[in-house]
Amino acid sequence: MSKATKKLLITASASVFLMAATSAPIFAAPSNPGYYVGNQKYLLSDIAANPSLLVQLNNNLNTKGLSSFIADLPEGRLNYAQFMAANPGKLNLSAFKTFAAAHPAVIPADAVIVRPDGREERDPDSPLPGISVQNGLITISFGSAPSSTPTIKDFVVTQSVYGGSNPQVIVPSGLQLNADGTVVSLSVPTIAATDIAQSIVYTVAYKLSSTVSAGFTLAAKPTTEQPVEQAVISTVSAVNGTITVNFNKPVTVAEATYSMKISRSIDGGAGTTEIPSLVQASGNTVIFKVAEVGQTAAKQSVVYSLSYLNGTTINTVGFTVAKIPDAVINSASAVNGTITVIFDKAVSIAEATKGMMIIRSINGGQVSTEAPLPIEVSGNTVTFKVNEVQFTDADQSVVYSLSYQNQTAYNTASFTVAKIIVSAVNGSVTVKFTTVETVSEAIYQNLKFKQSIDGMTSTNVTATSSVLDSVNNSVTYTVPAVQKLYTEQSVTYSVYNGGSTAVGSAAFTIILKSPTINTPVDLNNNHKIVTGTGEPGFKIKVTISDGIHSVENPEVIVGVNETADDKFTTANFNLSTIASGPITLTVTQRDTDNGREQTISGITGTRSP
């Protein structure tokens, strides 16, 4: 015996005593070594791992007394109080083993194992009770009296008639206990005799114990007439959830219910036992309620096999459970880039995309297949993303045709992609959308631009900003300005919406404005300025000459401090060196940033005193 085992052997005073060392035991070890206090067993392994169980065991022992204490150890199983009474004094290990072999203790019939978490589970070493039955009475015999007086609630009784597959739970109406508490008699409802003999089986479970069963045969009721013919099944029919059985003669409810065995097979698979409930019995016809077979994504072949009164003849009946119906499209609508489909029932993303075919036609032309991508699913409604139709300079009629799950019916959705109108000036391009809907940011930021000058090869240009005019439904894009020259240039901007073909274009011409002086020029003492026009932002210098002397004004910028951006006015000239009479004026226009310059001479005027 190990030291751990020796330390866990408890005395009546709840203290631990040590047994003398000895050789290996000659007794077979129990399956679950431990100690019983009444009907509760504490396992050695649980006590070693959870010392709190030892405290619980001691408290229980102090309450119930030493007579309830059974040691179930590898050296043997004995009642400790009986052993100490027969072997007073110091513990003798040899006597312990000998006494256990000669007087093995009987485990309580309702023994349970106490687990560390407080749960109780049936002790597998506890002996099962014996059982005998007769009509109206069940007798249960225990090897020893249970630790607590049994009550009706301690027993679970089921009754099966004809050996059928529909046992019923029976609540005993009374309980009697014999003098020593080892035999319990349960009163149960008697079963009436019928035209045929009945096989009755009772199954009983006591508390946490396994079940025990016993049966008897109830003879048919006496008759002086011809022997009663046993009913047999004539025909069987079934729909999902019910089976209708026609017998060759009227049957009672008991005959029809308790003697019927039903097995169900789906798609040729293994049979499962059905528990039928009686719905209606009328003469030869009985309708049984059975579990319905739920619909799945595929149709199912269901076969019921019926055996009546344990007969060898098997009646079969089958039917088909249709698959879950595919969803059907109720309606569809579309705008450029998305299609919204409403089904007749809620669908998942997998259902919505499976078997969905979408083709597109523009202006009644050739169709193209779309690859829809679901972007939102909400109940019956699914929104698909499709390729956008590019804007062009003409209206386009777009029609989507939808076929779902290879259905031959097509649902259609149509809309119009309205034309766009492109206009441009140097430095900006404006795209006007003729649709009445507000242009979305996603649309107008997706547009690309190319620029061509004087018919030369187009080059990409990048818009640096865009401004949405929601009132006019247009977008103005800022693009790099083309540098003006003194020769005219033709500039074309082409607009693209993600494709390689322009969806619209606009052209304009540009040229630097040559400088002019307003005539006639008459410079007098009260009017010493010159006015004219030129390229906005350029600098203007005017030179005045009388043929001998000349003066010029400080440079002025066209448009600065003027009423129009192409006008200029020179500062007051100092004409003191200029003789009165005819004068000649020269105007020079210059862009000091890049050296573009133009000079115009030979403009005449007069100088008045």
Coordinates of C-alpha atoms in Angstrom, one line a residue:
M1 CA 0.0 0.0 0.0
S2 CA 1.4 3.4 -1.0
K3 CA 2.0 6.1 1.6
A4 CA -0.6 8.3 -0.1
T5 CA -3.2 5.5 0.3
K6 CA -2.2 4.9 3.9
K7 CA -2.6 8.6 4.7
L8 CA -6.0 8.7 3.2
L9 CA -7.6 5.8 5.3
I10 CA -9.9 7.7 7.7
T11 CA -10.7 6.6 11.3
A12 CA -14.0 7.3 13.1
S13 CA -12.6 10.4 14.6
A14 CA -11.7 11.7 11.2
S15 CA -8.0 11.4 11.8
V16 CA -5.5 9.6 9.6
F17 CA -3.7 6.4 10.7
L18 CA -0.9 4.6 9.1
M19 CA -0.9 1.0 8.1
A20 CA 2.3 -1.1 8.4
A21 CA 4.3 -1.6 5.2
T22 CA 3.6 -4.8 3.5
S23 CA 4.2 -6.7 0.2
A24 CA 2.1 -6.1 -2.9
P25 CA -1.6 -6.8 -2.3
I26 CA -3.1 -10.1 -3.5
F27 CA -6.6 -8.5 -4.1
A28 CA -7.6 -7.1 -7.4
A29 CA -7.6 -3.3 -7.4
P30 CA -11.1 -1.7 -7.6
S31 CA -11.9 0.3 -10.7
N32 CA -12.2 3.5 -8.6
P33 CA -10.4 3.3 -5.2
G34 CA -11.8 5.5 -2.5
Y35 CA -14.1 5.7 0.6
Y36 CA -17.9 5.5 1.0
V37 CA -19.7 7.5 3.6
G38 CA -23.3 6.3 3.2
N39 CA -24.1 6.3 -0.5
Q40 CA -21.5 8.9 -1.3
K41 CA -18.1 7.9 -2.6
Y42 CA -14.9 10.0 -2.5
L43 CA -12.2 8.9 -5.0
L44 CA -8.6 8.7 -3.8
S45 CA -7.5 10.5 -7.0
D46 CA -10.0 13.4 -6.4
I47 CA -8.9 13.7 -2.7
A48 CA -5.2 13.9 -3.7
A49 CA -5.9 16.6 -6.2
N50 CA -8.5 18.5 -4.2
P51 CA -7.7 18.4 -0.4
S52 CA -11.1 20.2 0.3
L53 CA -12.8 16.9 -0.5
L54 CA -11.0 15.4 2.6
V55 CA -12.6 18.1 4.8
Q56 CA -16.0 17.3 3.2
L57 CA -15.5 13.6 3.8
N58 CA -14.6 14.1 7.5
N59 CA -17.7 16.3 8.1
N60 CA -19.9 13.8 6.4
L61 CA -18.5 11.0 8.5
N62 CA -19.0 12.9 11.7
T63 CA -22.6 13.3 10.8
K64 CA -23.5 9.8 9.6
G65 CA -21.3 7.8 11.9
L66 CA -18.6 5.1 11.5
S67 CA -21.2 2.4 10.6
S68 CA -21.7 4.1 7.2
F69 CA -17.9 4.1 6.4
I70 CA -16.7 1.6 3.7
A71 CA -13.1 1.5 2.6
D72 CA -12.7 0.5 -1.1
L73 CA -9.0 0.0 -1.5
P74 CA -6.6 -2.2 -3.5
E75 CA -6.3 -4.4 -0.3
G76 CA -10.0 -5.0 -0.2
R77 CA -13.5 -3.6 0.4
L78 CA -14.8 -3.7 4.0
N79 CA -17.1 -2.0 6.5
Y80 CA -14.6 -0.3 8.8
A81 CA -16.8 -0.4 11.9
Q82 CA -17.4 -4.1 11.5
F83 CA -13.7 -4.7 10.9
M84 CA -12.6 -2.8 14.0
A85 CA -15.2 -4.6 16.1
A86 CA -13.8 -8.0 15.0
N87 CA -10.2 -6.8 15.3
P88 CA -9.9 -4.4 18.3
G89 CA -6.6 -2.8 19.1
K90 CA -3.8 -1.9 16.8
L91 CA -4.6 -2.2 13.1
N92 CA -3.4 -5.5 11.6
L93 CA -2.9 -5.3 7.9
S94 CA -3.0 -9.1 7.4
A95 CA -6.3 -9.1 9.3
F96 CA -7.6 -6.2 7.1
K97 CA -7.0 -8.2 3.9
T98 CA -8.4 -11.4 5.4
F99 CA -11.5 -9.7 6.7
A100 CA -12.1 -7.9 3.4
A101 CA -12.0 -11.3 1.6
A102 CA -14.3 -13.0 4.0
H103 CA -16.7 -10.2 4.6
P104 CA -16.8 -8.0 1.5
A105 CA -18.9 -4.8 2.1
V106 CA -22.0 -4.3 -0.1
I107 CA -22.1 -1.0 -1.9
P108 CA -25.3 0.9 -1.5
A109 CA -27.8 0.5 -4.3
D110 CA -28.0 4.3 -4.8
A111 CA -24.2 4.9 -4.5
V112 CA -22.9 8.0 -6.3
I113 CA -19.5 9.5 -6.8
V114 CA -19.0 13.0 -5.4
R115 CA -16.8 15.1 -7.9
P116 CA -14.7 18.1 -6.8
D117 CA -17.2 20.5 -8.4
G118 CA -20.1 19.2 -6.3
R119 CA -21.6 17.1 -9.1
E120 CA -22.9 13.6 -8.3
E121 CA -22.6 10.8 -10.9
R122 CA -23.7 7.2 -10.7
D123 CA -21.1 4.8 -9.2
P124 CA -20.5 2.2 -11.9
D125 CA -19.7 -0.4 -9.1
S126 CA -23.1 0.1 -7.6
P127 CA -25.2 -3.1 -8.2
L128 CA -28.3 -2.8 -10.4
P129 CA -31.6 -3.7 -8.7
G130 CA -33.6 -6.8 -9.7
I131 CA -37.0 -6.4 -11.3
S132 CA -40.1 -8.5 -11.9
V133 CA -43.4 -7.3 -13.4
Q134 CA -47.0 -8.3 -13.7
N135 CA -50.1 -6.4 -14.9
G136 CA -50.4 -3.4 -12.7
L137 CA -47.4 -4.1 -10.5
I138 CA -43.6 -3.7 -10.7
T139 CA -41.4 -5.2 -8.0
I140 CA -37.8 -3.9 -7.6
S141 CA -35.3 -5.7 -5.4
F142 CA -32.1 -4.0 -4.1
G143 CA -29.1 -6.0 -2.8
S144 CA -29.1 -3.7 0.2
A145 CA -31.4 -0.9 1.4
P146 CA -30.8 2.4 -0.3
S147 CA -29.3 5.0 2.0
S148 CA -32.5 7.1 1.8
T149 CA -36.1 5.9 1.7
P150 CA -37.2 5.7 -2.0
T151 CA -40.1 7.8 -3.3
I152 CA -42.1 7.6 -6.5
K153 CA -40.1 10.6 -7.9
D154 CA -36.9 8.5 -7.7
F155 CA -38.1 6.1 -10.4
V156 CA -38.5 6.6 -14.1
V157 CA -40.8 4.0 -15.7
T158 CA -41.5 3.5 -19.4
Q159 CA -44.0 1.0 -20.9
S160 CA -43.8 -0.6 -24.3
V161 CA -46.7 -2.7 -25.7
Y162 CA -46.3 -5.2 -28.5
G163 CA -42.5 -4.4 -28.5
G164 CA -43.3 -1.3 -30.5
S165 CA -41.0 1.7 -31.0
N166 CA -43.2 4.2 -29.2
P167 CA -42.6 3.6 -25.4
Q168 CA -44.7 5.7 -23.0
V169 CA -43.6 7.2 -19.7
I170 CA -45.7 5.8 -16.9
V171 CA -46.1 7.5 -13.5
P172 CA -46.6 5.0 -10.7
S173 CA -49.7 5.5 -8.6
G174 CA -48.4 4.0 -5.4
L175 CA -45.2 2.7 -3.7
Q176 CA -44.7 0.1 -0.9
L177 CA -41.5 -0.7 0.9
N178 CA -40.8 -4.0 2.7
A179 CA -39.6 -4.2 6.3
D180 CA -35.8 -4.1 5.6
G181 CA -36.1 -1.5 2.8
T182 CA -34.7 -3.8 0.1
V183 CA -37.9 -4.4 -1.9
V184 CA -40.0 -1.7 -3.5
S185 CA -43.4 -2.3 -5.1
L186 CA -44.7 0.2 -7.6
S187 CA -48.4 0.3 -8.6
V188 CA -48.9 1.1 -12.3
P189 CA -52.1 1.3 -14.4
T190 CA -53.3 -2.1 -15.5
I191 CA -53.5 -2.9 -19.3
A192 CA -56.8 -4.1 -20.7
A193 CA -56.9 -7.4 -22.7
T194 CA -57.6 -7.0 -26.4
D195 CA -58.5 -9.5 -29.1
I196 CA -54.9 -10.5 -29.4
A197 CA -52.2 -11.3 -27.0
Q198 CA -50.0 -8.3 -26.0
S199 CA -46.3 -8.3 -25.1
I200 CA -45.7 -5.8 -22.3
V201 CA -42.2 -4.5 -21.3
Y202 CA -41.4 -2.2 -18.4
T203 CA -38.1 -0.4 -18.1
V204 CA -37.1 1.2 -14.8
A205 CA -34.3 3.6 -13.8
Y206 CA -33.6 4.4 -10.1
K207 CA -32.0 7.8 -9.5
L208 CA -28.7 7.8 -11.4
S209 CA -28.6 4.0 -12.0
S210 CA -28.7 2.3 -15.4
T211 CA -32.1 0.9 -16.5
V212 CA -33.4 -2.6 -15.9
S213 CA -36.2 -4.2 -17.9
A214 CA -38.7 -7.0 -17.5
G215 CA -41.8 -8.0 -19.4
F216 CA -44.8 -10.4 -19.5
T217 CA -47.4 -11.4 -22.0
L218 CA -51.1 -10.4 -21.5
A219 CA -53.4 -13.0 -23.0
A220 CA -56.1 -12.1 -25.4
K221 CA -59.6 -11.7 -23.9
P222 CA -61.6 -14.9 -23.8
T223 CA -64.0 -15.6 -26.6
T224 CA -66.5 -18.4 -27.5
E225 CA -66.5 -17.4 -31.1
Q226 CA -64.1 -18.1 -33.9
P227 CA -60.4 -17.1 -33.2
V228 CA -59.8 -13.4 -33.7
E229 CA -57.9 -12.7 -36.9
Q230 CA -54.8 -10.6 -36.4
A231 CA -54.9 -7.3 -38.2
V232 CA -52.5 -6.9 -41.1
I233 CA -51.6 -3.8 -43.2
S234 CA -53.5 -3.6 -46.5
T235 CA -52.1 -0.4 -48.0
V236 CA -49.9 2.5 -47.0
S237 CA -49.7 6.0 -48.4
A238 CA -47.6 9.0 -47.3
V239 CA -47.1 12.6 -47.7
N240 CA -44.4 14.7 -45.9
G241 CA -45.2 14.5 -42.2
T242 CA -48.1 11.9 -42.2
I243 CA -48.5 8.2 -43.0
T244 CA -51.9 6.7 -43.7
V245 CA -52.2 3.0 -43.0
N246 CA -55.3 0.9 -44.1
F247 CA -55.7 -2.4 -42.2
N248 CA -57.7 -5.4 -43.3
K249 CA -60.0 -4.8 -40.3
P250 CA -60.8 -2.2 -37.7
V251 CA -58.1 -1.8 -35.1
T252 CA -58.0 -0.1 -31.7
V253 CA -55.8 2.9 -30.9
A254 CA -53.6 0.7 -28.7
E255 CA -53.1 -1.9 -31.5
A256 CA -52.3 0.7 -34.1
T257 CA -49.9 2.8 -32.0
Y258 CA -47.9 0.3 -29.9
S259 CA -47.3 -2.4 -32.4
M260 CA -46.1 -0.2 -35.3
K261 CA -42.4 0.1 -36.2
I262 CA -41.5 2.7 -38.8
S263 CA -38.1 3.3 -40.4
R264 CA -37.2 6.2 -42.7
S265 CA -34.6 6.3 -45.4
I266 CA -33.6 9.4 -47.5
D267 CA -32.0 9.0 -50.9
G268 CA -31.2 5.3 -50.2
G269 CA -29.2 6.1 -47.0
A270 CA -29.3 4.3 -43.7
G271 CA -32.7 3.9 -42.1
T272 CA -33.6 5.9 -39.0
T273 CA -36.4 5.0 -36.5
E274 CA -39.4 7.2 -36.5
I275 CA -41.5 7.8 -33.4
P276 CA -45.0 8.1 -34.7
S277 CA -47.9 9.8 -32.9
L278 CA -51.5 8.9 -33.6
V279 CA -53.4 11.6 -35.3
Q280 CA -56.7 9.9 -36.3
A281 CA -58.1 6.3 -36.2
S282 CA -61.3 5.5 -38.0
G283 CA -62.3 1.9 -38.6
N284 CA -59.6 0.3 -40.8
T285 CA -57.7 3.6 -41.4
V286 CA -55.1 5.1 -39.1
I287 CA -53.2 8.3 -39.7
F288 CA -49.8 8.7 -38.0
K289 CA -47.9 11.9 -37.6
V290 CA -44.2 11.7 -38.2
A291 CA -41.3 14.2 -38.4
E292 CA -41.4 16.2 -41.6
V293 CA -38.4 16.1 -44.0
G294 CA -37.1 19.6 -44.5
Q295 CA -36.4 21.0 -47.9
T296 CA -32.8 21.3 -49.0
A297 CA -31.1 22.6 -52.1
A298 CA -31.7 19.3 -53.9
K299 CA -34.8 17.1 -54.1
Q300 CA -34.9 14.1 -51.7
S301 CA -36.4 10.6 -52.2
V302 CA -38.0 9.5 -48.9
V303 CA -39.0 5.9 -48.2
Y304 CA -40.9 4.7 -45.1
S305 CA -40.7 1.0 -44.1
L306 CA -43.4 -0.3 -41.8
S307 CA -43.4 -3.5 -39.7
Y308 CA -46.6 -4.3 -37.8
L309 CA -46.7 -6.7 -34.8
N310 CA -43.1 -7.6 -35.4
G311 CA -44.2 -9.2 -38.7
T312 CA -41.6 -10.1 -41.3
T313 CA -43.6 -8.4 -44.0
I314 CA -42.3 -4.9 -44.6
N315 CA -44.7 -2.4 -46.2
T316 CA -42.9 0.5 -47.9
V317 CA -44.1 3.8 -49.2
G318 CA -42.2 6.6 -50.8
F319 CA -42.5 10.2 -52.0
T320 CA -40.3 13.0 -53.1
V321 CA -39.5 16.2 -51.1
A322 CA -39.0 19.0 -53.7
K323 CA -35.9 21.1 -53.4
I324 CA -36.1 24.6 -51.9
P325 CA -37.6 26.7 -54.8
D326 CA -35.1 29.0 -56.5
A327 CA -35.6 32.7 -56.0
V328 CA -37.4 34.5 -58.8
I329 CA -36.7 38.0 -60.0
N330 CA -39.7 40.3 -59.3
S331 CA -38.3 43.5 -60.8
A332 CA -35.1 45.1 -61.8
S333 CA -33.9 48.7 -62.3
A334 CA -30.7 50.3 -63.4
V335 CA -28.7 53.5 -63.5
N336 CA -25.3 53.8 -65.1
G337 CA -22.9 51.4 -63.3
T338 CA -25.4 49.6 -61.1
I339 CA -28.4 47.3 -61.4
T340 CA -30.8 46.7 -58.5
V341 CA -32.7 43.4 -58.5
I342 CA -35.6 42.6 -56.2
F343 CA -36.3 38.9 -55.7
D344 CA -39.4 37.2 -54.4
K345 CA -37.7 36.2 -51.2
A346 CA -34.5 37.0 -49.3
V347 CA -31.3 35.7 -50.9
S348 CA -27.7 35.4 -49.9
I349 CA -24.8 36.7 -52.0
A350 CA -24.1 33.2 -53.2
E351 CA -27.7 32.7 -54.2
A352 CA -27.9 36.1 -56.0
T353 CA -24.8 35.5 -58.1
K354 CA -25.3 31.8 -58.9
G355 CA -26.8 31.5 -62.3
M356 CA -27.2 35.3 -62.8
M357 CA -26.6 36.2 -66.5
I358 CA -26.7 39.9 -67.6
I359 CA -26.4 41.1 -71.2
R360 CA -26.2 44.7 -72.3
S361 CA -27.4 46.4 -75.5
I362 CA -26.8 50.1 -76.5
N363 CA -29.1 51.7 -79.0
G364 CA -30.4 48.3 -80.0
G365 CA -27.0 47.2 -81.2
Q366 CA -24.9 44.2 -80.5
V367 CA -25.2 42.7 -77.0
S368 CA -22.3 42.1 -74.6
T369 CA -22.2 40.0 -71.5
E370 CA -21.7 41.6 -68.1
A371 CA -19.9 40.1 -65.1
P372 CA -22.0 41.5 -62.2
L373 CA -20.4 42.0 -58.8
P374 CA -22.8 42.2 -55.9
I375 CA -22.0 45.2 -53.7
E376 CA -25.0 45.2 -51.3
V377 CA -27.5 42.6 -50.2
S378 CA -30.4 43.5 -48.0
G379 CA -33.2 40.9 -47.7
N380 CA -34.9 40.6 -51.1
T381 CA -32.9 43.4 -52.7
V382 CA -29.4 43.0 -54.3
T383 CA -27.4 45.7 -56.0
F384 CA -24.9 44.7 -58.6
K385 CA -22.0 46.7 -59.9
V386 CA -21.6 46.6 -63.7
N387 CA -19.4 48.4 -66.2
E388 CA -20.4 52.0 -66.7
V389 CA -21.5 53.2 -70.2
Q390 CA -19.2 56.0 -71.4
F391 CA -20.7 59.4 -72.1
T392 CA -20.6 60.5 -75.7
D393 CA -21.8 63.6 -77.6
A394 CA -25.1 61.8 -78.3
D395 CA -27.8 60.2 -76.2
Q396 CA -27.5 56.4 -75.7
S397 CA -30.4 54.0 -74.8
V398 CA -29.1 51.2 -72.6
V399 CA -31.0 48.0 -72.0
Y400 CA -30.0 45.2 -69.5
S401 CA -31.5 41.8 -69.9
L402 CA -31.3 39.5 -66.8
S403 CA -31.7 35.7 -66.8
Y404 CA -31.6 34.0 -63.3
Q405 CA -30.9 30.3 -62.6
N406 CA -31.1 29.5 -66.4
Q407 CA -34.7 30.6 -66.4
T408 CA -36.1 31.3 -69.9
A409 CA -37.9 34.5 -68.7
Y410 CA -35.8 37.6 -69.1
N411 CA -36.2 40.7 -66.8
T412 CA -35.1 43.9 -68.4
A413 CA -34.0 47.3 -67.0
S414 CA -33.3 50.3 -69.2
F415 CA -32.1 53.9 -68.9
T416 CA -30.6 56.6 -71.0
V417 CA -27.0 57.9 -70.8
A418 CA -27.5 61.5 -71.9
K419 CA -25.0 63.2 -74.1
I420 CA -22.5 65.7 -72.8
I421 CA -21.6 69.1 -74.2
V422 CA -18.0 70.2 -74.0
S423 CA -16.8 73.8 -74.2
A424 CA -13.3 75.2 -73.6
V425 CA -11.3 78.4 -73.3
N426 CA -7.6 78.7 -72.8
G427 CA -6.9 77.2 -69.3
S428 CA -10.3 75.5 -68.7
V429 CA -12.6 72.8 -70.0
T430 CA -16.3 72.7 -69.1
V431 CA -18.3 69.5 -69.4
K432 CA -22.1 69.9 -69.2
F433 CA -24.2 66.8 -68.5
T434 CA -27.6 66.9 -70.0
T435 CA -29.1 64.4 -67.6
V436 CA -31.3 66.0 -65.0
E437 CA -29.5 64.2 -62.1
T438 CA -26.8 65.8 -60.2
V439 CA -23.4 64.7 -61.4
S440 CA -21.6 62.6 -58.8
E441 CA -18.0 63.2 -57.7
A442 CA -17.1 59.7 -58.9
I443 CA -18.2 60.6 -62.4
Y444 CA -16.5 63.9 -62.9
Q445 CA -13.2 62.9 -61.2
N446 CA -13.0 60.0 -63.6
L447 CA -12.8 62.1 -66.8
K448 CA -9.4 62.4 -68.6
F449 CA -8.3 65.1 -71.2
K450 CA -6.0 65.3 -74.2
Q451 CA -4.9 68.5 -76.0
S452 CA -4.0 69.0 -79.7
I453 CA -2.6 72.3 -81.1
D454 CA -2.9 73.0 -84.8
G455 CA -3.9 69.4 -85.6
M456 CA -0.7 68.0 -84.1
T457 CA -0.6 64.7 -82.1
S458 CA -2.7 64.8 -79.0
T459 CA -1.0 64.9 -75.6
N460 CA -2.4 64.1 -72.1
V461 CA -3.1 67.0 -69.9
T462 CA -3.9 66.8 -66.2
A463 CA -6.7 68.9 -64.6
T464 CA -5.5 70.6 -61.5
S465 CA -8.9 71.3 -60.0
S466 CA -12.6 70.8 -60.8
V467 CA -15.6 72.8 -59.8
L468 CA -19.1 71.3 -59.8
D469 CA -22.0 73.6 -60.9
S470 CA -25.0 71.6 -59.6
V471 CA -27.4 74.2 -60.9
N472 CA -26.3 73.8 -64.5
N473 CA -25.2 70.2 -64.0
S474 CA -21.7 70.9 -65.3
V475 CA -18.1 70.6 -64.2
T476 CA -15.4 73.1 -65.0
Y477 CA -11.8 71.7 -65.0
T478 CA -8.7 73.8 -64.8
V479 CA -6.0 72.7 -67.3
P480 CA -2.6 74.2 -68.1
A481 CA -3.0 77.3 -70.4
V482 CA -1.5 77.2 -73.9
Q483 CA 1.1 80.0 -74.4
K484 CA -0.2 82.6 -76.8
L485 CA 1.8 83.6 -79.9
Y486 CA 1.5 86.5 -82.3
T487 CA 0.4 83.9 -84.8
E488 CA -3.0 82.2 -84.4
Q489 CA -3.2 78.7 -82.9
S490 CA -6.1 76.2 -83.0
V491 CA -6.5 74.3 -79.7
T492 CA -8.7 71.2 -79.3
Y493 CA -9.5 69.5 -76.0
S494 CA -10.9 65.9 -76.1
V495 CA -12.6 64.3 -73.1
Y496 CA -12.4 60.6 -72.2
N497 CA -14.4 58.6 -69.7
G498 CA -12.0 55.7 -69.1
G499 CA -12.0 54.4 -72.7
S500 CA -9.8 55.0 -75.7
T501 CA -12.5 56.8 -77.6
A502 CA -13.2 60.5 -76.9
V503 CA -16.7 61.1 -75.6
G504 CA -16.7 64.8 -76.5
S505 CA -14.4 67.6 -77.7
A506 CA -14.2 71.4 -78.0
A507 CA -11.9 73.7 -80.0
F508 CA -11.0 77.3 -79.9
T509 CA -8.3 79.7 -81.4
I510 CA -5.8 81.9 -79.5
I511 CA -3.5 84.7 -80.5
L512 CA -1.6 87.5 -78.7
K513 CA -3.4 90.8 -79.2
S514 CA -1.3 93.4 -80.9
P515 CA -0.9 96.8 -79.3
T516 CA -2.8 99.9 -80.7
I517 CA -3.0 103.6 -79.8
N518 CA -6.2 105.5 -79.9
T519 CA -6.1 108.2 -82.6
P520 CA -6.0 111.0 -83.4
V521 CA -3.2 111.7 -81.0
D522 CA -3.2 115.3 -79.8
L523 CA -0.8 116.2 -77.1
N524 CA -1.2 119.6 -75.6
N525 CA -0.2 121.2 -72.4
N526 CA -3.5 120.0 -70.8
H527 CA -3.4 116.5 -72.2
K528 CA -0.1 114.7 -71.9
I529 CA -1.2 111.0 -72.0
V530 CA -1.6 108.3 -74.6
T531 CA -4.3 105.5 -74.5
G532 CA -4.7 102.3 -76.3
T533 CA -5.2 98.5 -76.1
G534 CA -2.9 95.5 -75.9
E535 CA -2.5 91.9 -74.5
P536 CA -3.7 91.8 -70.9
G537 CA -0.8 91.6 -68.5
F538 CA 1.9 92.7 -71.0
K539 CA 4.0 95.9 -70.5
I540 CA 3.6 98.9 -72.8
K541 CA 6.2 101.6 -73.6
V542 CA 5.3 104.6 -75.8
T543 CA 8.1 106.7 -77.5
I544 CA 7.3 110.3 -78.9
S545 CA 9.6 112.0 -81.4
D546 CA 9.5 115.4 -83.1
G547 CA 12.2 114.3 -85.5
I548 CA 15.0 115.7 -83.4
H549 CA 14.2 114.9 -79.8
S550 CA 12.2 112.0 -78.3
V551 CA 10.7 111.1 -74.9
E552 CA 9.2 107.9 -73.5
N553 CA 6.9 107.0 -70.6
P554 CA 7.7 104.6 -67.9
E555 CA 6.3 101.1 -68.8
V556 CA 2.7 100.5 -67.9
I557 CA 0.9 97.1 -67.6
V558 CA -2.1 96.5 -69.8
G559 CA -5.3 96.2 -67.8
V560 CA -3.9 97.5 -64.5
N561 CA -6.1 100.3 -63.1
E562 CA -8.3 100.2 -66.2
T563 CA -12.0 99.5 -66.9
A564 CA -11.1 96.6 -69.2
D565 CA -8.3 94.1 -69.1
D566 CA -7.0 95.0 -72.6
K567 CA -6.7 98.8 -72.1
F568 CA -3.8 100.9 -71.0
T569 CA -3.1 104.6 -70.2
T570 CA 0.4 106.1 -70.2
A571 CA 1.7 108.4 -67.5
N572 CA 1.9 112.2 -68.2
F573 CA 4.7 112.8 -70.7
N574 CA 7.3 115.6 -70.1
L575 CA 7.0 117.3 -73.5
S576 CA 9.4 120.2 -72.7
T577 CA 11.9 119.0 -75.3
I578 CA 9.4 118.1 -78.0
A579 CA 8.7 120.9 -80.5
S580 CA 5.2 121.9 -81.3
G581 CA 3.8 120.4 -84.5
P582 CA 3.8 117.0 -86.1
I583 CA 5.0 114.1 -83.9
T584 CA 5.6 110.3 -84.5
L585 CA 4.8 107.7 -81.9
T586 CA 6.2 104.1 -81.5
V587 CA 4.5 101.5 -79.2
T588 CA 6.4 98.5 -77.9
Q589 CA 4.5 95.6 -76.1
R590 CA 6.7 93.2 -74.2
D591 CA 6.2 90.1 -72.0
T592 CA 9.3 90.3 -69.8
D593 CA 9.0 86.8 -68.6
N594 CA 9.6 85.1 -71.9
G595 CA 10.7 87.8 -74.3
R596 CA 7.7 88.0 -76.5
E597 CA 7.7 91.5 -77.9
Q598 CA 6.1 93.5 -80.7
T599 CA 6.8 97.1 -81.8
I600 CA 4.5 99.2 -84.0
S601 CA 5.9 102.5 -85.5
G602 CA 4.7 105.4 -87.6
I603 CA 1.7 106.4 -85.6
T604 CA 1.3 110.2 -86.1
G605 CA -0.1 113.0 -84.0
T606 CA 0.5 116.7 -83.1
R607 CA 2.1 118.6 -80.3
S608 CA 0.2 121.8 -79.3
P609 CA 1.6 124.6 -77.4

